[in-house]
Coordinates of C-alpha atoms in Angstrom, one line a residue:
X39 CA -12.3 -20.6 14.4
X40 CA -15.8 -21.3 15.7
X41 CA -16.5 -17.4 15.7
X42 CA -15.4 -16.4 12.3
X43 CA -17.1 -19.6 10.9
X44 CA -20.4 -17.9 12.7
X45 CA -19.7 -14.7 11.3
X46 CA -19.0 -15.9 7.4
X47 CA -22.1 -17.7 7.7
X48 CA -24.4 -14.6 8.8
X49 CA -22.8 -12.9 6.0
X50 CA -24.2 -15.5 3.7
X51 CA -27.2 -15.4 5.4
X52 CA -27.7 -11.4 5.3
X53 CA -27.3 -11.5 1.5
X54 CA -29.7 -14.1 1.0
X55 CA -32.5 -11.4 0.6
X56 CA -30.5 -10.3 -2.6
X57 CA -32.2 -6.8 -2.7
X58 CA -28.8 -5.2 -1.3
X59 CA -26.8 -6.8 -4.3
X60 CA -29.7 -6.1 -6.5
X61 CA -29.4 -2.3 -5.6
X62 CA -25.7 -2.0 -5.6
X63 CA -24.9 -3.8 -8.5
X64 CA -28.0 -2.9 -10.4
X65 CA -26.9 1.1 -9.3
X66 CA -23.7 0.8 -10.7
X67 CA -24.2 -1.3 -13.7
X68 CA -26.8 1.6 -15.1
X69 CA -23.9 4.0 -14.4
X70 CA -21.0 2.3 -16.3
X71 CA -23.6 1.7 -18.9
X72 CA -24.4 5.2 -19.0
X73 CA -20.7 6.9 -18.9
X74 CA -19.4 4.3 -21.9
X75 CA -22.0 6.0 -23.8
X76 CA -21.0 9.7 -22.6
X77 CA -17.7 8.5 -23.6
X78 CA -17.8 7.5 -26.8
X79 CA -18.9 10.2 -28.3
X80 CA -16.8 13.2 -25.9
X81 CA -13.8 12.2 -23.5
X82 CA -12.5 16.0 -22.9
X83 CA -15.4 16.9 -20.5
X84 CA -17.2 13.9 -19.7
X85 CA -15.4 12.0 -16.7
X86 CA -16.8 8.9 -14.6
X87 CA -14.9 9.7 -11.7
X88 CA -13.3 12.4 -10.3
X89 CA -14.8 15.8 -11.8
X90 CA -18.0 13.9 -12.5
X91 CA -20.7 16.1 -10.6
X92 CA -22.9 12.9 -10.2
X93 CA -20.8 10.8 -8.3
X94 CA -21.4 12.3 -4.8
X95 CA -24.9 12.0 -5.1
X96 CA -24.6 8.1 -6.7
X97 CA -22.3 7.4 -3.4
X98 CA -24.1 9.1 -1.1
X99 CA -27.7 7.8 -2.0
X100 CA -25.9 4.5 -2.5
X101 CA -24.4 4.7 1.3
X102 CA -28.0 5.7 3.3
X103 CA -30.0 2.9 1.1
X104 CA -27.4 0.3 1.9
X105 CA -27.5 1.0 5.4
X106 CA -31.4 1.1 5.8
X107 CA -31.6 -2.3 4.0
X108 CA -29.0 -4.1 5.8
X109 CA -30.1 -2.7 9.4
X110 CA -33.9 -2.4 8.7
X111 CA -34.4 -5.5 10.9
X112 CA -34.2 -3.5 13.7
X113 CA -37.1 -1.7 13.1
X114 CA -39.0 -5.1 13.7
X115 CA -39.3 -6.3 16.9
X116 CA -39.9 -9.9 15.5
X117 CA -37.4 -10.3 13.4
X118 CA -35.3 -9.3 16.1
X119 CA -36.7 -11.5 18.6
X120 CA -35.8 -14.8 16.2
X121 CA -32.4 -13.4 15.5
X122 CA -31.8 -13.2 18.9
X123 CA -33.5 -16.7 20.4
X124 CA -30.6 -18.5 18.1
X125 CA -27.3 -19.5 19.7
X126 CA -25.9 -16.6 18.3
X127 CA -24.0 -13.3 19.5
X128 CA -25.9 -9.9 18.5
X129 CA -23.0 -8.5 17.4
X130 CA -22.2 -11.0 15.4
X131 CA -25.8 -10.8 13.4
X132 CA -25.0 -7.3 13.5
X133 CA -21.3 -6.5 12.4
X134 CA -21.8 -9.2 9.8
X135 CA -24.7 -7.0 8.2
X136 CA -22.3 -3.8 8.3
X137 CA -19.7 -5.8 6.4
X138 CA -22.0 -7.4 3.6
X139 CA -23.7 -4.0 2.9
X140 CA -20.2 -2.7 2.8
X141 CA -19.3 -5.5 0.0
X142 CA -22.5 -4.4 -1.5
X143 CA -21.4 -0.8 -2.4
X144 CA -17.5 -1.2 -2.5
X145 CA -17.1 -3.9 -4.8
X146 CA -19.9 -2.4 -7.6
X147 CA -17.8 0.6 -7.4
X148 CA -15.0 -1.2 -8.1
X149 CA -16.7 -2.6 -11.2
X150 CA -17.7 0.4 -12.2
X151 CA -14.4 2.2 -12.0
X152 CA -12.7 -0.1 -13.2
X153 CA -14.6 -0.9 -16.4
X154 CA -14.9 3.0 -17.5
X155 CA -11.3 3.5 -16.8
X156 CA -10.4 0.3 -19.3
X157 CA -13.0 1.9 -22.1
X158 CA -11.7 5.6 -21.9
X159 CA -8.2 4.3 -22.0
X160 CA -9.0 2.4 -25.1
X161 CA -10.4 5.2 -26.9
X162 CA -8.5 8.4 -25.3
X163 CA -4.7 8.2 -25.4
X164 CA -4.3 11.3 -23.4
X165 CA -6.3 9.7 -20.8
X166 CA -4.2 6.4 -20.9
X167 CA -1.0 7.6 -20.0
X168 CA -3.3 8.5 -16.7
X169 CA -5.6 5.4 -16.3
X170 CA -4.3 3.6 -13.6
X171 CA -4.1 7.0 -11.2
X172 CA -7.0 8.4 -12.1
X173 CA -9.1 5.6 -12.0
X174 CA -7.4 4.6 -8.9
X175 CA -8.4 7.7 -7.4
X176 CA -11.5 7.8 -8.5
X177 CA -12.2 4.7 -7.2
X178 CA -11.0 5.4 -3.6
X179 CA -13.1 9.1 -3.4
X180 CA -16.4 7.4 -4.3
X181 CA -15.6 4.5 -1.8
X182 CA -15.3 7.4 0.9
X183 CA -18.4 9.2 0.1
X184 CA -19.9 5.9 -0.1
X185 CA -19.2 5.2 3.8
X186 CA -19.0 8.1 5.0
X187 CA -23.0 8.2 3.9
X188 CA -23.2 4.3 4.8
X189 CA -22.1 4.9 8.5
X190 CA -24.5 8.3 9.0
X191 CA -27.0 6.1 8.0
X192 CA -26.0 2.8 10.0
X193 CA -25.2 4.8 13.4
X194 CA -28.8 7.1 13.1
X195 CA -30.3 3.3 12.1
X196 CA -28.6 2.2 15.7
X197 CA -30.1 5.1 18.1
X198 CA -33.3 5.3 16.8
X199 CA -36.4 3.0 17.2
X200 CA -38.3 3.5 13.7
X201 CA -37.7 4.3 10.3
X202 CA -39.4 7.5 10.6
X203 CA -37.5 9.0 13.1
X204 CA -34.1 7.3 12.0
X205 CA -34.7 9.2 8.3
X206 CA -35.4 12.6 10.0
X207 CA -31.9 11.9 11.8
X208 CA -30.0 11.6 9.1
X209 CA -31.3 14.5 7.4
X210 CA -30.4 16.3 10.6
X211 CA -26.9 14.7 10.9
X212 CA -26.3 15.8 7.0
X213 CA -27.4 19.0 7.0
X214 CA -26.7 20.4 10.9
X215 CA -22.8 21.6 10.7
X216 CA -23.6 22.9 7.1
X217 CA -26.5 25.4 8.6
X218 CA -23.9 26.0 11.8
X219 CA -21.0 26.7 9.6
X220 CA -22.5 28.3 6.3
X221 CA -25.7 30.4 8.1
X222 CA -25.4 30.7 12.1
X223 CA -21.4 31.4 11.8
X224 CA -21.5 33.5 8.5
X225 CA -24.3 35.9 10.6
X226 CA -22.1 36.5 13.5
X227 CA -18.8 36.8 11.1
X228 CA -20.6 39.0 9.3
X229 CA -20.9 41.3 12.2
X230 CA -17.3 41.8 12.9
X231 CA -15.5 41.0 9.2
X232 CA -16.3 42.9 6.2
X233 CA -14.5 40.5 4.5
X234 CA -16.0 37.6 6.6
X235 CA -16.4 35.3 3.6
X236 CA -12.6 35.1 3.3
X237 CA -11.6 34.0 6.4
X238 CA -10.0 30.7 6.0
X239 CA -11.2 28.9 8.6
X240 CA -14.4 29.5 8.0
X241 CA -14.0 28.1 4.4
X242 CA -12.5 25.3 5.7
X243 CA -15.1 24.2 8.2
X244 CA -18.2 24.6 6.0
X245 CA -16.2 21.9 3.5
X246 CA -14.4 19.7 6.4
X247 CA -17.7 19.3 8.5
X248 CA -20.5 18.9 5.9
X249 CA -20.6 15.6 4.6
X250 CA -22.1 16.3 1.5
X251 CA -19.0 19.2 0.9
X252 CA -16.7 17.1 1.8
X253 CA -18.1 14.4 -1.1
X254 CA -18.2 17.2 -3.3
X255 CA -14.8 18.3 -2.5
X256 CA -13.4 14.5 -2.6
X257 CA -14.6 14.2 -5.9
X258 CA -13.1 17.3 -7.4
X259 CA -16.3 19.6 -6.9
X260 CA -14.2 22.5 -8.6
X261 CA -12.2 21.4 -11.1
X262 CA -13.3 21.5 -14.4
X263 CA -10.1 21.3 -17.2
X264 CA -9.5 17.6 -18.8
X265 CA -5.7 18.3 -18.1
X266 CA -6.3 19.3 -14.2
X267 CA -9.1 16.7 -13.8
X268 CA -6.5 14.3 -14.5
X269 CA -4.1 14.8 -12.2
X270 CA -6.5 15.8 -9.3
X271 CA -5.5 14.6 -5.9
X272 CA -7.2 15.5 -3.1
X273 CA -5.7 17.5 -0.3
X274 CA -4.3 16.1 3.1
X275 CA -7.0 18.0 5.1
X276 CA -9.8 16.7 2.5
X277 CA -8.5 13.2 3.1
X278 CA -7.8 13.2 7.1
X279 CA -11.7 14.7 7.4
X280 CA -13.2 11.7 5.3
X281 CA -11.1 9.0 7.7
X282 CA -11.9 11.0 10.9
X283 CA -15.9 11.0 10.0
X284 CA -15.7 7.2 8.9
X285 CA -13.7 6.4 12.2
X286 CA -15.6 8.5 14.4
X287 CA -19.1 7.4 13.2
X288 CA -17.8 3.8 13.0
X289 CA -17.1 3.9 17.4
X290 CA -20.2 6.1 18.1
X291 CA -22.3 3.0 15.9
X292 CA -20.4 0.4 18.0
X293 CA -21.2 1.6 21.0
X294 CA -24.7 2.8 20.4
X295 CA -25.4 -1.0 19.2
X296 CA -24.0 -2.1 22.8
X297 CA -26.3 0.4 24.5
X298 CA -29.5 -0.3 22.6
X299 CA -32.7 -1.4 23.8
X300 CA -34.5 -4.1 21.9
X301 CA -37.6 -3.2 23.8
X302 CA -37.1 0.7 22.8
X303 CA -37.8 -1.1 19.1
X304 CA -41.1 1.4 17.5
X305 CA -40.1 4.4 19.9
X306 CA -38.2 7.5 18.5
X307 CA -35.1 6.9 19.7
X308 CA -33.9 3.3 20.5
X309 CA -30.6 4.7 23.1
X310 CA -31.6 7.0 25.4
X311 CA -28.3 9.0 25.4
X312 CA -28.6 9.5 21.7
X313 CA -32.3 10.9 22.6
X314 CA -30.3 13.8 25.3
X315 CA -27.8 14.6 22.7
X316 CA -30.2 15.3 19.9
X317 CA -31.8 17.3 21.8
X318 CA -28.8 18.9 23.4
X319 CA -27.4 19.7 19.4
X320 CA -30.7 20.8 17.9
X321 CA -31.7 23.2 21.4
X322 CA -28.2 25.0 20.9
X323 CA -28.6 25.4 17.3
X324 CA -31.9 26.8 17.4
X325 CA -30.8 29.2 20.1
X326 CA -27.9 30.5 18.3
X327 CA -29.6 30.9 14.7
X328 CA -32.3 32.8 17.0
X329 CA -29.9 34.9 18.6
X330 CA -27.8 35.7 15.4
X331 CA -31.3 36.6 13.5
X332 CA -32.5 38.9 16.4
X333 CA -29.0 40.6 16.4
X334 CA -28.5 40.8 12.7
X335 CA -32.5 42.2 12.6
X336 CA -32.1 44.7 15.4
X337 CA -28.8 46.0 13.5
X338 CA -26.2 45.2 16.5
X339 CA -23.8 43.6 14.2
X340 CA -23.5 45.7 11.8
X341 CA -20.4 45.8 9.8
X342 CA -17.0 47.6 11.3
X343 CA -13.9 48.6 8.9

C-alpha cells in the first residue's frame, strides 16, 4: 500500500509541470476541431481515423515529444541528484513518468476519437451504422503508433546521456531497418530476382520492421474507398508487429534504466552496452550498403532470368 501510494503521488507530481497535458490535449483538441470542420462540409473522403493520412504523423510526433518531456530530467544532472536524495525508489520517479506521459497521449486520443466519431455519426448515416467499430478501431491504431513512437523515444531517452545524442538515436532507430530492408536488401535482391520487388517477404519486412510503415499500415496507409475505409481491420501480422515492438522496446527500456549511470549524465551514451551495440548496428550497416553499392557499381549482380 505504501508503494503504490508513493507511485500515485509521483504521478501527481510529474504532471505538475502541465506542459505534457498542455501538448497532448492542446494536440488533439486542434485536431478534433479541425476534422468537425472537414466533416461538415464532405464525409465520403474525409476520415479522422483510419484512412486519415495525418494520423501517423499526429501519433508519432505526439509519442517522441511525450517521451522527451516526461524523461528530459535525465538530461540534468541536478534534477536528478534531488530526485534521487528523497526517500524514494528511482524506478518509482521513473516508471511513474512513463505512465503519466502515457495518460497524456492515450486519453487526448480518446477524446479525440471519440468526439469525431459522435459528430460524423450525427451527420452521416452511412457512417453510423459503423461508428462504434470504426471509431473503435481508430482509436486503438492511433494509440499503437502513439507508443510505439513513445517507447523509441523513452528507451533512446534511457541509453543516452544528452538530448543531442538521444535525438540522433531515434532518428537512427526510425529510419535503420527501413534503409536495411528497402535499399541494402532491395540491391542484393536485385542481383538475383528480376522480379525482386515481388518477393513477399521482402514486402513484408520493409512494413513489419519500420515503425513509421507499420503506423502507416495500422492506419489504413492504402485504402482509400468510404465503403472499404469503413470496414478496415488491420491484419494479424500488422497487429502482432505493433505489440511485439511495444513489448520489446518496453524490456530493453527497463533494463537500460537499471543499467544507467547517473554519472554518465552529459556524455553520448548514458549505458555503455547501448554505446557497443550502436556501434555494432550502424558498422554492419555501413559495411553492407558499401558492399552492395561496390557490387551493384562494378556490375557483379547483375540481373539473371
Amino acid at each position: 500500500m505504501t508503494s503504490a501510494k508513493y507511485f500515485a503521488d509521483w504521478i501527481r507530481e510529474a504532471g505538475r509541470g502541465h506542459i505534457s497535458a498542455f501538448l497532448g490535449w492542446g494536440t488533439m483538441l486542434v485536431y478534433t476541431i479541425l476534422s468537425v470542420t472537414r466533416l461538415s462540409f464532405d464525409t465520403d473522403y474525409t476520415y479522422f481515423g483510419t484512412g486519415n493520412t495525418e494520423l501517423p504523423w499526429i501519433g508519432a510526433g505526439l509519442g517522441l515529444a511525450l517521451a522527451f518531456l516526461e524523461f528530459f530530467y535525465l538530461f540534468q544532472q541536478k534534477k536528478q541528484d534531488f530526485y534521487y536524495s528523497l526517500p524514494v525508489k528511482k524506478s518509482t520517479v521513473f516508471w511513474s513518468r512513463y505512465v503519466h506521459g502515457a495518460l497524456q497521449g492515450i486519453l487526448p486520443l480518446a477524446f479525440a476519437m471519440g468526439t469525431c466519431g459522435i459528430f460524423q455519426a450525427a451527420v452521416d448515416a452511412e457512417f453510423a451504422l459503423f461508428a462504434w467499430s470504426y471509431t473503435g478501431k481508430s482509436f486503438l491504431a492511433a494509440t499503437g503508433v502513439f507508443l510505439i513512437f513513445y517507447h523509441i523515444g523513452m528507451l533512446c531517452i534511457t541509453v543516452c546521456g544528452n538530448a543531442f545524442s538521444a535525438l540522433a538515436m531515434c532518428g537512427v532507430s526510425i529510419v535503420y531497418f527501413r534503409i536495411l530492408t528497402g535499399n541494402v536488401f532491395v540491391t542484393f535482391a536485385s542481383g538475383w530476382f528480376q522480379t525482386y520487388y515481388r518477393i513477399p517477404l521482402l514486402e513484408k519486412m520493409k512494413t513489419l520492421l519500420s515503425p513509421f510503415s507499420l503506423a502507416e499500415a495500422l492506419t489504413g496507409r492504402d485504402v482509400y474507398e468510404k465503403p472499404l475505409v469503413l470496414r478496415f481491420t488491420p491484419s494479424a501480422d500488422l497487429i502482432a508487429a505493433a505489440l511485439a515492438w511495444i513489448l520489446l522496446l518496453l524490456l530493453f527500456t527497463a533494463l537500460a534504466s537499471r543499467k544507467r549511470k547517473t554519472e554518465r549524465t552529459g556524455r553520448i551514451f548514458a549505458v555503455l552496452t547501448a554505446e557497443r551495440i550502436a556501434e555494432a548496428g550502424i558498422s554492419f550497416l555501413a559495411g553492407v550498403w558499401a558492399a552492395g553499392f561496390a557490387l551493384d557499381l562494378s556490375g557483379m549482380m547483375e540481373s539473371g532470368g
